[in-house]
Amino acid sequence: MLPTDTPNQNYPIYLDCHSTTPVDKRVAELMLHYMTKAFGNASSIDHSYGDEAEQAVSQAAIHVAKLIRASSKEVIFTSGATESINLAIQGSILEKTTNKTRLCIAVLPIEHKAVLDTCYALAKKGLAEVINLQIDSKGRLDLDHVEKVCASGLSLLCVMAANNEIGNIYPIQEVGKIAQKYNIPFLCDASQAVGKIPINFEEWGITYLAISAHKLYGPKGSGALVVRKGYQLNPILFGGGHQKGLRSGTLNVSGIVGLGEACRLRLLEMEEDEWAISLI
Ligand SMILES: Cc1ncc(COP(=O)(O)O)c(C=O)c1O
């Protein structure tokens, strides 16, 4: 049972967790410490306040990475899945625009607007062409079409892990295999899946994975983009060169800690659920 405050009796029952979830009280308590006591700037590591903040950020990266089976070095913290998706799509397309080849993005047509509108904004500027992957009337993906499109050459393939409106769970492992076979970078928006179903970033051939904290009992305005080692992205925000220059801006330490703690708790509870199910 999630330790949130018991809602006032006048509150209606909340049934919209695809939209957002309450912050787990354990997450909020930890965040409070990093807002009011250990409030240092994670880049000011010449004193103990900065050190503690920097260590908390590193620890959060470990928690995120563990939940989705990635390396903590592959985790870039952002303001949420919308920013993560923008960084992956714009960053990978802008990285390739100098190649003078025709750039093409294939998308599941029922992706979140963060994916669709970013792709169409690039198309409008003439930077990339957008192809819709084929789905049936229930929104299920045609894997043969994915293979056909990948075989013809793509700059980026976008398939979400779970749909926010109709709840479909997509065969990411199969999609990743196809992407790897044709060496196509693969963005998976896993906002609705992380912390709910198992995700294996390392083994499933995903290149970029978008996470949102507020979908898994963490705070709003915090998220991550997991970038497979060896893949280059053009930054879309410029400034102090934070996070290897990929995402400048003073780190939102409490938000990052909140995301990390939410991931740690979800991993723990998913393992407990599995153990409970194994007893039935
Ligand atoms: C599937 C999906 N992708 C992306 C987003 C955007 O996430 P965020 O609110 O963290 O920007 C959402 C949230 O509504 C979502 O459900």
Short mmCIF file of N, CA, C and O and ligand atoms in Angstrom, two decimals, residues 80-82 85 112 160 164 189 191-192 212 214-215, ligand 1:
data_model
loop_
_atom_site.label_atom_id
_atom_site.label_comp_id
_atom_site.label_asym_id
_atom_site.label_seq_id
_atom_site.Cartn_x
_atom_site.Cartn_y
_atom_site.Cartn_z
N GLY A 80 11.89 15.94 -17.11
CA GLY A 80 10.76 15.02 -17.30
C GLY A 80 10.86 14.32 -18.64
O GLY A 80 11.80 14.56 -19.42
N ALA A 81 9.87 13.49 -18.92
CA ALA A 81 9.93 12.71 -20.16
C ALA A 81 9.85 13.59 -21.41
O ALA A 81 10.48 13.30 -22.42
N THR A 82 9.09 14.68 -21.34
CA THR A 82 8.99 15.56 -22.52
C THR A 82 10.38 16.06 -22.93
O THR A 82 10.75 16.00 -24.10
N ILE A 85 12.57 13.16 -24.28
CA ILE A 85 12.19 12.78 -25.65
C ILE A 85 12.70 13.82 -26.65
O ILE A 85 13.24 13.49 -27.70
N HIS A 112 2.88 9.41 -27.48
CA HIS A 112 2.52 10.63 -26.77
C HIS A 112 2.89 11.83 -27.65
O HIS A 112 3.80 11.75 -28.47
N MET A 160 6.96 3.40 -28.10
CA MET A 160 6.78 3.52 -26.64
C MET A 160 6.66 2.13 -26.01
O MET A 160 6.31 1.15 -26.67
N ASN A 164 -0.22 5.53 -22.90
CA ASN A 164 -0.85 6.28 -21.81
C ASN A 164 -2.37 6.35 -21.92
O ASN A 164 -3.04 6.62 -20.94
N ASP A 189 9.97 5.51 -25.37
CA ASP A 189 9.36 6.33 -24.32
C ASP A 189 8.75 5.34 -23.32
O ASP A 189 7.70 4.74 -23.58
N SER A 191 7.80 6.05 -20.19
CA SER A 191 7.18 6.80 -19.08
C SER A 191 6.11 6.00 -18.35
O SER A 191 5.97 6.12 -17.14
N GLN A 192 5.30 5.26 -19.10
CA GLN A 192 4.19 4.54 -18.47
C GLN A 192 4.57 3.12 -18.07
O GLN A 192 3.71 2.37 -17.58
N SER A 212 9.86 9.35 -16.63
CA SER A 212 9.23 10.49 -15.95
C SER A 212 8.98 10.11 -14.50
O SER A 212 8.32 9.10 -14.22
N HIS A 214 7.06 11.51 -12.19
CA HIS A 214 5.71 11.64 -11.60
C HIS A 214 4.75 10.54 -12.03
O HIS A 214 3.60 10.51 -11.60
N LYS A 215 5.24 9.61 -12.86
CA LYS A 215 4.40 8.46 -13.23
C LYS A 215 4.67 7.29 -12.28
O LYS A 215 4.02 6.27 -12.38
C1 LIG B 1 3.67 8.13 -22.56
C2 LIG B 1 4.07 9.48 -22.06
N1 LIG B 1 5.15 10.07 -22.56
C3 LIG B 1 5.56 11.27 -22.15
C4 LIG B 1 4.89 11.96 -21.18
C5 LIG B 1 5.40 13.31 -20.72
O1 LIG B 1 5.97 13.19 -19.46
P1 LIG B 1 6.36 14.47 -18.57
O2 LIG B 1 5.09 14.92 -17.93
O3 LIG B 1 7.35 13.95 -17.57
O4 LIG B 1 6.96 15.48 -19.47
C6 LIG B 1 3.75 11.39 -20.61
C7 LIG B 1 2.97 12.11 -19.56
O5 LIG B 1 1.84 12.49 -19.74
C8 LIG B 1 3.32 10.11 -21.07
O6 LIG B 1 2.23 9.52 -20.56
#
